[in-house]
Short mmCIF file of C-alpha atoms in Angstrom, two decimals:
data_model
loop_
_atom_site.label_atom_id
_atom_site.label_comp_id
_atom_site.label_asym_id
_atom_site.label_seq_id
_atom_site.Cartn_x
_atom_site.Cartn_y
_atom_site.Cartn_z
CA MET A 1 -11.63 2.19 4.61
CA GLN A 2 -8.49 1.27 6.51
CA SER A 3 -5.09 0.79 4.94
CA PRO A 4 -4.09 -2.81 4.22
CA PHE A 5 -0.51 -1.84 5.09
CA SER A 6 0.47 -1.93 8.73
CA PRO A 7 3.49 -0.27 10.32
CA SER A 8 4.97 -3.72 10.92
CA SER A 9 4.88 -4.42 7.18
CA PHE A 10 6.75 -1.32 6.08
CA SER A 11 9.18 1.12 7.65
CA GLN A 12 7.78 4.02 9.60
CA SER A 13 8.70 6.45 6.81
CA ALA A 14 6.64 4.51 4.28
CA VAL A 15 3.59 4.31 6.50
CA GLN A 16 3.83 7.76 8.05
CA SER A 17 4.50 9.85 4.97
CA PRO A 18 2.68 13.21 4.96
CA GLN A 19 0.56 12.08 2.01
CA ALA A 20 -0.46 8.84 3.75
CA ARG A 21 -1.29 10.69 6.98
CA ALA A 22 -3.42 13.20 5.06
CA GLN A 23 -5.30 10.42 3.31
CA VAL A 24 -5.95 8.59 6.58
CA GLN A 25 -7.15 11.80 8.20
CA GLN A 26 -9.42 12.56 5.24
CA ALA A 27 -10.86 9.05 5.31
CA SER A 28 -11.43 9.22 9.06
CA GLU A 29 -13.37 12.46 8.64
CA GLY A 30 -16.04 10.64 6.65
CA THR A 31 -14.81 11.60 3.20
CA ALA A 32 -15.28 8.75 0.75
CA VAL A 33 -12.10 6.97 -0.27
CA THR A 34 -11.91 6.99 -4.04
CA GLU A 35 -9.89 4.97 -6.52
CA ASP A 36 -7.60 8.00 -6.76
CA HIS A 37 -6.91 7.78 -3.01
CA VAL A 38 -6.07 4.08 -3.29
CA LEU A 39 -3.85 4.71 -6.33
CA ALA A 40 -2.01 7.55 -4.61
CA ALA A 41 -1.45 5.42 -1.50
CA LEU A 42 -0.23 2.50 -3.60
CA MET A 43 2.19 4.71 -5.52
CA GLY A 44 3.46 6.18 -2.25
CA VAL A 45 4.10 2.73 -0.78
CA ILE A 46 5.92 1.63 -3.94
CA ARG A 47 8.09 4.76 -4.01
CA ALA A 48 8.94 4.41 -0.31
CA ALA A 49 9.76 0.71 -0.71
CA ARG A 50 12.05 1.45 -3.65
CA GLN A 51 13.79 4.23 -1.74
CA GLN A 52 14.47 1.74 1.05
CA GLY A 53 15.87 -0.80 -1.40
CA GLN A 54 13.00 -3.25 -1.11
CA SER A 55 12.09 -5.51 -4.01
CA VAL A 56 8.63 -6.08 -5.40
CA GLU A 57 8.80 -9.57 -3.91
CA GLU A 58 9.41 -8.14 -0.43
CA VAL A 59 6.45 -5.78 -0.77
CA GLN A 60 4.25 -8.62 -2.02
CA ALA A 61 5.33 -10.79 0.93
CA ALA A 62 4.33 -8.00 3.32
CA VAL A 63 0.94 -7.69 1.62
CA LEU A 64 0.40 -11.46 1.78
CA ALA A 65 1.44 -11.75 5.44
CA ASP A 66 -1.30 -12.94 7.75
CA ASP A 67 -3.46 -9.97 8.62
CA ALA A 68 -6.66 -9.78 10.62
CA LEU A 69 -7.83 -6.84 8.49
CA LEU A 70 -7.98 -8.52 5.08
CA GLU A 71 -8.82 -12.07 4.09
CA MET A 72 -6.38 -14.02 1.92
CA PRO A 73 -8.23 -13.61 -1.41
CA VAL A 74 -8.19 -9.84 -0.97
CA ARG A 75 -4.51 -9.86 0.03
CA GLN A 76 -3.71 -11.98 -3.05
CA LEU A 77 -5.53 -9.54 -5.32
CA LEU A 78 -3.75 -6.62 -3.68
CA SER A 79 -0.41 -8.40 -4.11
CA ASP A 80 -1.12 -8.84 -7.82
CA ILE A 81 -2.07 -5.16 -8.12
CA VAL A 82 1.14 -4.14 -6.33
CA ALA A 83 3.23 -6.19 -8.77
CA GLU A 84 1.47 -4.72 -11.79
CA ALA A 85 1.78 -1.17 -10.48
CA TRP A 86 5.44 -1.75 -9.56
CA HIS A 87 6.28 -2.77 -13.12
CA GLN A 88 4.21 0.02 -14.70
CA LEU A 89 6.01 2.65 -12.60
CA ASN A 90 9.40 1.66 -14.01
#
């Protein structure tokens, strides 16, 4: 499973955090990506975005941006999940 977040959507520090790199490496080695992996990646993106002063709306806009990896219904669902997680992490 590839990340729905591209380096162009978020700063390099958000995308290239040690945790994110470890998860990508683990996934590329054939280890199944679990809900825990997705949750950890989502929390990492939210923390990084907040540290950079981004709003939930900016993160949602990045998720919804045209992307060849995910179709719009999936991006919309992911955007909704980001908003819910953002508010729950307050």
